[in-house]
Short mmCIF file of C-alpha atoms in Angstrom, two decimals:
data_model
loop_
_atom_site.label_atom_id
_atom_site.label_comp_id
_atom_site.label_asym_id
_atom_site.label_seq_id
_atom_site.Cartn_x
_atom_site.Cartn_y
_atom_site.Cartn_z
CA MET Y 1 24.72 -6.69 -25.22
CA MET Y 2 23.56 -2.81 -24.78
CA THR Y 3 22.85 -0.72 -27.71
CA ARG Y 4 23.40 2.58 -28.70
CA CYS Y 5 19.40 3.12 -28.22
CA ASN Y 6 19.45 1.44 -24.70
CA LEU Y 7 22.22 3.08 -23.59
CA ILE Y 8 21.43 6.88 -24.58
CA GLU Y 9 17.84 5.97 -22.43
CA SER Y 10 19.95 4.70 -19.21
CA LEU Y 11 21.58 8.68 -19.99
CA LEU Y 12 18.22 10.76 -19.88
CA THR Y 13 17.42 10.91 -16.26
CA GLU Y 14 20.54 12.71 -15.69
CA TYR Y 15 20.64 14.49 -19.20
CA LEU Y 16 17.27 16.20 -18.00
CA SER Y 17 18.76 16.91 -14.59
CA GLY Y 18 21.82 18.71 -15.82
CA GLU Y 19 24.38 15.92 -14.07
CA LEU Y 20 25.98 14.78 -17.23
CA GLY Y 21 29.61 15.47 -18.29
CA PRO Y 22 30.55 17.38 -21.12
CA LEU Y 23 31.39 14.37 -23.37
CA GLN Y 24 28.46 12.15 -22.06
CA ARG Y 25 26.16 15.47 -22.95
CA SER Y 26 27.92 15.70 -26.52
CA ILE Y 27 27.27 11.66 -26.85
CA VAL Y 28 23.93 12.00 -26.26
CA ASP Y 29 22.81 14.92 -28.27
CA GLU Y 30 25.08 13.72 -31.21
CA HIS Y 31 22.77 9.79 -30.93
CA LEU Y 32 19.31 12.52 -30.23
CA ALA Y 33 19.94 14.63 -33.89
CA GLU Y 34 19.71 11.04 -35.80
CA CYS Y 35 17.46 8.82 -33.66
CA ALA Y 36 13.77 9.77 -33.48
CA ALA Y 37 12.67 6.75 -31.48
CA CYS Y 38 14.82 8.45 -28.59
CA ARG Y 39 13.47 12.29 -28.87
CA ALA Y 40 10.22 10.87 -28.29
CA GLU Y 41 11.33 9.00 -25.24
CA LEU Y 42 13.45 11.81 -24.14
CA ALA Y 43 10.36 13.87 -24.65
CA ASP Y 44 8.16 11.77 -22.88
CA ALA Y 45 10.55 11.33 -20.06
CA ARG Y 46 10.81 15.01 -19.89
CA GLU Y 47 6.48 15.24 -19.45
CA MET Y 48 6.54 12.75 -17.08
CA GLY Y 49 9.29 14.78 -14.97
CA ASP Y 50 7.59 17.89 -15.60
CA ALA Y 51 4.12 15.90 -14.76
CA VAL Y 52 5.14 15.22 -11.26
CA ALA Y 53 7.37 18.35 -10.17
CA SER Y 54 4.35 20.49 -11.93
CA LEU Y 55 1.89 18.78 -7.98
CA PRO Y 56 0.50 21.81 -6.72
CA HIS Y 57 2.38 23.26 -4.13
CA VAL Y 58 0.31 22.44 -1.02
CA ALA Y 59 1.00 24.35 2.77
CA CYS Y 60 1.43 22.26 5.53
CA PRO Y 61 -0.87 22.38 8.39
CA ASP Y 62 -0.75 25.05 11.08
CA ARG Y 63 -2.30 22.14 13.25
CA VAL Y 64 0.47 20.27 12.81
CA THR Y 65 2.71 22.87 12.96
CA ARG Y 66 1.12 23.88 16.99
CA ALA Y 67 1.69 20.37 17.67
CA ILE Y 68 5.27 19.81 17.37
CA GLU Y 69 6.19 23.28 18.43
CA SER Y 70 3.97 22.46 21.86
CA VAL Y 71 6.06 19.19 21.93
CA VAL Y 72 9.32 20.87 21.56
CA ALA Y 73 8.24 23.77 24.04
CA ALA Y 74 7.46 21.36 26.91
CA GLU Y 75 10.96 20.77 27.22
CA PRO Y 76 13.27 23.38 28.44
CA SER Y 77 16.41 21.90 25.69
CA ARG Y 78 16.55 18.41 24.33
CA PRO Y 79 16.51 15.49 26.11
CA ARG Y 80 19.87 13.49 27.03
CA ARG Y 81 20.03 10.83 23.87
CA ARG Y 82 19.84 7.78 25.74
CA THR Y 83 16.59 8.65 27.20
CA VAL Y 84 14.45 10.35 24.22
CA ARG Y 85 16.21 6.87 22.46
CA ARG Y 86 14.44 4.09 24.91
CA TRP Y 87 11.47 6.43 25.38
CA ALA Y 88 11.29 6.50 21.23
CA THR Y 89 11.23 3.18 21.10
CA GLY Y 90 9.32 1.56 23.70
CA TRP Y 91 6.18 3.70 22.94
CA ARG Y 92 6.78 2.75 19.60
CA THR Y 93 6.82 -0.67 20.12
CA LEU Y 94 4.61 -0.73 23.14
CA GLY Y 95 2.56 2.20 21.62
CA ALA Y 96 -1.26 1.43 21.17
CA GLY Y 97 -1.02 -1.32 23.59
CA GLY Y 98 0.42 0.10 26.44
CA VAL Y 99 -2.42 2.80 25.73
CA VAL Y 100 -4.79 -0.13 25.55
CA ALA Y 101 -4.23 -1.60 28.78
CA ALA Y 102 -3.76 1.94 31.06
CA ALA Y 103 -7.41 2.17 29.18
CA VAL Y 104 -8.61 -1.56 30.31
CA LEU Y 105 -7.04 -0.66 33.91
CA LEU Y 106 -9.29 2.69 33.59
CA ALA Y 107 -12.98 0.86 32.80
CA VAL Y 108 -12.99 -1.84 33.91
CA VAL Y 109 -10.47 -2.73 36.89
CA LEU Y 110 -9.61 0.71 38.43
CA PRO Y 111 -13.48 1.85 39.19
CA ARG Y 112 -14.23 -1.39 40.85
CA ASN Y 113 -11.04 -2.35 43.64
CA ILE Y 114 -9.77 1.53 43.97
CA PRO Y 115 -11.88 2.70 47.08
CA HIS Y 116 -13.32 6.09 46.35
CA PRO Y 117 -10.44 9.26 45.97
CA THR Y 118 -11.53 11.15 49.70
CA GLU Y 119 -10.49 7.75 51.45
CA SER Y 120 -7.12 7.23 50.00
CA PRO Y 121 -4.19 8.56 51.88
CA ARG Y 122 -2.77 11.51 50.38
CA PRO Y 123 0.97 11.30 49.83
CA ASP Y 124 3.68 12.34 52.45
CA PRO Y 125 4.74 15.33 51.26
CA ALA Y 126 8.52 14.16 53.20
CA ILE Y 127 8.46 12.02 49.89
CA HIS Y 128 7.18 13.92 47.57
CA ALA Y 129 9.48 17.13 47.80
CA GLY Y 130 8.59 19.70 46.06
CA ALA Y 131 10.65 20.38 43.43
CA ASP Y 132 10.79 16.26 42.65
CA LEU Y 133 6.47 16.31 42.61
CA ASP Y 134 7.29 19.04 39.57
CA ARG Y 135 10.06 17.41 37.88
CA ALA Y 136 7.74 14.15 37.60
CA ARG Y 137 4.58 16.42 36.79
CA ALA Y 138 6.80 18.27 34.03
CA GLU Y 139 7.88 14.70 33.02
CA PHE Y 140 4.13 13.33 32.55
CA ALA Y 141 3.35 16.20 30.60
CA TRP Y 142 5.91 15.91 28.45
CA THR Y 143 5.35 12.23 27.90
CA ILE Y 144 1.55 12.36 26.98
CA ALA Y 145 2.09 15.06 24.41
CA TYR Y 146 5.43 13.13 23.03
CA THR Y 147 3.16 10.42 22.79
CA ALA Y 148 -0.13 12.01 21.60
CA ALA Y 149 2.27 13.33 18.42
CA VAL Y 150 4.20 10.08 17.28
CA ILE Y 151 1.35 7.34 18.00
CA ASP Y 152 0.16 7.78 14.25
CA ARG Y 153 -3.12 6.76 12.69
CA THR Y 154 -2.58 3.37 12.22
CA GLU Y 155 -2.06 2.92 16.13
CA LYS Y 156 -5.38 4.93 16.66
CA ARG Y 157 -7.12 3.30 14.55
CA THR Y 158 -5.96 0.22 16.19
CA MET Y 159 -6.90 1.59 20.14
CA VAL Y 160 -9.69 2.10 18.58
CA HIS Y 161 -10.36 -0.93 16.91
CA VAL Y 162 -9.22 -3.13 20.60
CA LEU Y 163 -11.17 -0.40 22.68
CA ARG Y 164 -14.67 -1.19 20.86
CA ARG Y 165 -14.42 -4.55 21.33
CA LEU Y 166 -13.41 -3.97 25.04
CA ARG Y 167 -17.01 -1.99 24.99
CA THR Y 168 -18.43 -4.92 23.05
CA MET Y 169 -17.51 -7.30 25.68
CA ALA Y 170 -18.38 -5.48 28.97
CA GLN Y 171 -21.71 -5.26 27.04
CA ASP Y 172 -21.89 -8.63 26.37
CA VAL Y 173 -21.08 -9.17 30.45
CA ASP Y 174 -23.66 -7.07 31.80
CA ALA Y 175 -26.52 -8.67 29.18
CA GLU Y 176 -25.58 -12.00 30.71
CA PRO Y 177 -28.72 -13.78 32.30
CA PRO Y 178 -27.50 -14.43 35.98
CA THR Y 179 -26.84 -17.93 37.28
CA GLY Y 180 -28.87 -20.71 36.77
CA GLY Y 181 -30.39 -19.98 33.38
CA GLN Y 182 -32.02 -22.76 31.13
CA GLY Y 183 -29.51 -24.11 29.22
CA MET T 1 20.25 20.91 19.32
CA GLU T 2 19.40 23.91 20.04
CA LYS T 3 15.44 25.58 20.06
CA ALA T 4 16.32 28.15 17.83
CA ILE T 5 17.96 25.95 14.68
CA PHE T 6 14.76 23.54 14.93
CA ASN T 7 12.53 26.27 15.21
CA SER T 8 14.12 27.84 11.51
CA ILE T 9 14.07 24.03 10.29
CA LEU T 10 10.68 23.67 10.87
CA ARG T 11 9.48 26.67 9.52
CA ASN T 12 12.10 25.93 6.10
CA HIS T 13 10.80 22.42 5.47
CA ARG T 14 7.64 21.53 6.46
CA ASP T 15 6.22 22.40 3.35
CA ARG T 16 8.33 19.93 1.53
CA VAL T 17 8.20 17.39 4.24
CA TYR T 18 4.80 17.57 4.30
CA ARG T 19 4.23 17.40 0.60
CA HIS T 20 6.49 14.62 -0.01
CA ALA T 21 4.53 12.90 3.28
CA LEU T 22 0.89 14.06 1.81
CA TYR T 23 2.00 12.80 -2.14
CA CYS T 24 3.51 10.04 -0.94
CA LEU T 25 1.03 8.55 1.08
CA ARG T 26 -2.26 10.03 -0.46
CA ASP T 27 -4.03 10.57 2.95
CA CYS T 28 -3.57 13.48 4.88
CA GLU T 29 -4.10 12.25 8.14
CA ASP T 30 -0.83 10.14 6.94
CA ALA T 31 0.85 12.79 5.95
CA GLU T 32 0.31 14.73 9.23
CA ASP T 33 1.30 12.01 11.57
CA VAL T 34 4.31 11.24 9.35
CA THR T 35 5.56 15.14 9.20
CA GLN T 36 5.04 15.29 13.08
CA GLU T 37 7.19 11.62 13.33
CA ALA T 38 10.22 12.71 11.15
CA PHE T 39 10.40 16.32 13.21
CA LEU T 40 9.77 14.87 16.13
CA ARG T 41 12.47 12.63 15.69
CA LEU T 42 15.16 15.48 13.97
CA TRP T 43 14.44 17.14 17.87
CA GLN T 44 14.44 14.04 19.30
CA GLN T 45 17.58 12.30 17.52
CA GLY T 46 18.83 15.15 15.20
CA PRO T 47 22.33 15.17 14.69
CA ASP T 48 23.94 18.71 15.53
CA LEU T 49 24.97 19.63 12.27
CA PRO T 50 24.36 22.63 10.07
CA GLU T 51 21.09 23.17 8.49
CA GLU T 52 21.55 21.91 5.21
CA ARG T 53 23.15 18.83 6.43
CA LEU T 54 19.88 18.23 8.97
CA SER T 55 17.83 18.61 6.20
CA ALA T 56 19.51 16.09 4.24
CA TRP T 57 18.84 13.94 7.08
CA LEU T 58 15.44 14.74 7.53
CA THR T 59 14.84 13.91 4.17
CA ARG T 60 16.31 10.51 4.63
CA VAL T 61 14.40 9.62 7.75
CA LEU T 62 11.01 10.99 5.94
CA HIS T 63 11.72 8.81 3.21
CA ASN T 64 11.69 5.71 5.70
CA LEU T 65 8.67 6.61 7.53
CA CYS T 66 6.98 7.59 4.53
CA ILE T 67 7.97 3.40 3.97
CA ASP T 68 6.57 2.15 6.78
CA HIS T 69 3.80 3.32 7.33
CA ILE T 70 2.94 2.22 3.01
CA ARG T 71 4.16 -1.23 4.45
CA ARG T 72 2.33 -1.15 8.22
CA ARG T 73 -0.98 -0.05 5.88
CA LYS T 74 -0.99 -2.23 3.90
CA THR T 75 -0.67 -4.90 6.68
CA VAL T 76 -3.85 -3.06 8.14
CA GLN T 77 -5.75 -2.78 5.28
CA VAL T 78 -6.36 -7.06 5.27
CA HIS T 79 -7.71 -6.90 8.15
CA LEU T 80 -9.51 -3.46 7.60
CA GLY T 81 -10.62 -2.96 3.80
CA ARG T 82 -9.13 -0.21 2.24
CA PRO T 83 -9.63 3.45 2.52
CA ASP T 84 -10.33 5.56 -0.47
CA PRO T 85 -7.91 7.48 -1.83
CA VAL T 86 -7.57 11.25 -0.80
CA ALA T 87 -8.70 13.50 -4.28
CA LEU T 88 -5.86 15.85 -5.12
CA ASP T 89 -8.53 18.35 -5.27
CA GLY T 90 -9.14 18.00 -1.27
CA LEU T 91 -5.93 17.53 -0.39
CA VAL T 92 -5.08 21.01 -2.57
CA ALA T 93 -8.32 22.41 -1.22
CA ASP T 94 -7.90 21.67 2.68
CA SER T 95 -4.34 23.64 2.00
CA GLY T 96 -6.04 26.65 0.90
CA GLY T 97 -3.83 25.80 -2.69
CA VAL T 98 -5.72 25.89 -5.88
CA ALA T 99 -6.01 22.91 -8.15
CA PRO T 100 -4.75 22.18 -11.09
CA GLN T 101 -7.33 22.60 -13.78
CA ASN T 102 -6.53 19.99 -16.02
CA GLY T 103 -7.19 16.69 -13.85
CA VAL T 104 -3.34 15.28 -15.28
CA GLY T 105 -2.01 15.92 -11.90
CA GLN T 106 -5.39 13.60 -9.92
CA ASP T 107 -4.67 11.06 -13.03
CA LEU T 108 -0.95 10.95 -11.99
CA LEU T 109 -1.57 10.95 -8.10
CA GLN T 110 -3.24 7.75 -9.47
CA ALA T 111 -0.87 6.06 -11.79
CA MET T 112 1.86 6.62 -8.80
CA ASP T 113 -0.34 4.00 -6.67
CA ALA T 114 1.26 1.81 -9.21
CA LEU T 115 4.73 2.46 -7.99
CA PRO T 116 6.04 0.64 -5.19
CA ALA T 117 6.54 2.61 -1.98
CA GLU T 118 10.48 3.05 -2.10
CA THR T 119 10.25 4.20 -5.74
CA ARG T 120 7.21 6.87 -5.03
CA SER T 121 9.50 8.33 -2.93
CA ILE T 122 12.47 8.80 -4.91
CA MET T 123 10.21 9.52 -8.08
CA LEU T 124 9.18 12.38 -5.42
CA MET T 125 12.87 13.94 -4.31
CA HIS T 126 13.95 13.47 -8.19
CA TYR T 127 11.43 15.79 -9.62
CA GLU T 128 9.76 17.17 -7.41
CA GLN T 129 11.55 18.56 -4.82
CA GLY T 130 14.63 18.69 -7.52
CA LEU T 131 17.56 16.97 -5.90
CA LYS T 132 19.94 15.00 -8.05
CA LEU T 133 20.74 11.47 -8.73
CA ARG T 134 23.64 11.64 -6.75
CA GLU T 135 22.10 13.44 -3.96
CA ILE T 136 19.59 10.95 -3.89
CA GLY T 137 22.11 8.31 -4.04
CA GLU T 138 24.74 9.66 -1.10
CA LEU T 139 20.74 9.82 1.50
CA LEU T 140 19.38 6.81 0.54
CA ASP T 141 22.75 4.78 0.46
CA GLN T 142 22.23 3.71 -3.12
CA ASN T 143 24.20 3.28 -5.94
CA VAL T 144 23.56 6.43 -8.42
CA ASN T 145 22.88 3.61 -11.64
CA SER T 146 20.67 1.52 -9.81
CA LEU T 147 18.80 4.99 -9.24
CA LYS T 148 18.48 5.16 -12.45
CA VAL T 149 16.92 1.91 -13.47
CA ARG T 150 14.51 2.41 -10.98
CA ILE T 151 13.68 6.24 -12.09
CA HIS T 152 13.33 4.71 -16.18
CA ARG T 153 11.05 1.84 -15.09
CA ALA T 154 8.89 3.88 -13.04
CA ARG T 155 8.19 6.02 -16.00
CA LYS T 156 7.48 3.70 -18.50
CA THR T 157 5.47 2.12 -15.44
CA LEU T 158 3.75 6.56 -14.94
CA ARG T 159 2.82 6.17 -18.72
CA ARG T 160 2.01 2.55 -19.09
CA VAL T 161 -0.89 3.71 -16.45
CA LEU T 162 -2.03 7.11 -17.65
CA ASP T 163 -2.13 5.51 -20.76
CA ARG T 164 -4.86 2.60 -19.39
CA ILE T 165 -6.70 6.34 -17.86
CA ASP T 166 -6.30 8.04 -20.84
CA GLN T 167 -8.36 4.97 -22.77
CA PRO T 168 -9.88 2.97 -20.49
CA HIS T 169 -11.93 1.34 -23.73
CA LEU T 170 -9.05 -0.34 -24.88
CA ALA T 171 -7.78 -1.41 -21.58
CA ALA T 172 -11.03 -2.78 -20.84
CA ARG T 173 -10.88 -5.12 -24.68
CA GLY T 174 -7.33 -5.99 -23.23
CA GLU T 175 -8.98 -7.72 -20.37
CA ASN T 176 -11.46 -9.40 -22.02
CA GLY T 177 -9.86 -10.32 -24.88
#
């Protein structure tokens, strides 16, 4: 069973933030006037609240504001909700994995299999009309900016970790003696 | 959402959002990541509402992002080890502010690490941002009574941990004996 002190104690948070109605407030006041233990409890609650409230004012770094503004500025208006949700969930889910896969492709596969740029065929102007190309470029730029902004530190750490492992593996492969070594 | 409205919210609420993330996560880079993510979600998914209600929407998103971040960080820590928490002086100096001279803030942040992620965020909403219990209840879709209990227990935990920080010899004696 809840004692009177327990009941009063449960009301102290609202008492301090001024959320109690007049009747409840007068009940608490009356009890506090005659109970030293609850007065001590109130003083402690007030002290804790004041301590949290007096944590120093810290301003948001300008670089954070600039990063947000750069993503927003890359769009003429807010994109359609459906598209954004698909992108957002996709990048959040695949985030690190997708970028790592791209990095692996760039670092390992492409240099060995793709011909030199001077030998590759140029895009057909009839297919890549100017407007389409500009739109594709804009979307690509926005996607890169958005990805860079939403990937958080944990995912970046994961990426760095995976890339280091890949580099080590690549070094091991390069250092491996030719076949027919002593066994 | 119009860019002008978004920019207004960004200017008016960025410090509050960053501060909440910083004191909740206690890591500058994590706080920057979460701040960016919260505002980008507002831009991408924010409903068409007046600025006051968008502020509440933003606070709820921020609260959820902080909790997700702490949970994910715990998983990473299992594999990569726990990073050193950033000192309050460093946090404040980084933003050009002035650190308190009595050291209470530093101890308090250390003590707040002992609270569950959600409770820490609620404590900051109530005491640091000055939100009423009723407002927090509406934001998080939680009963006011359960919030009261949670805050009451959190205060007790903070007091216990702060006492232990103030009197380490007593804590050590308690552990040894």
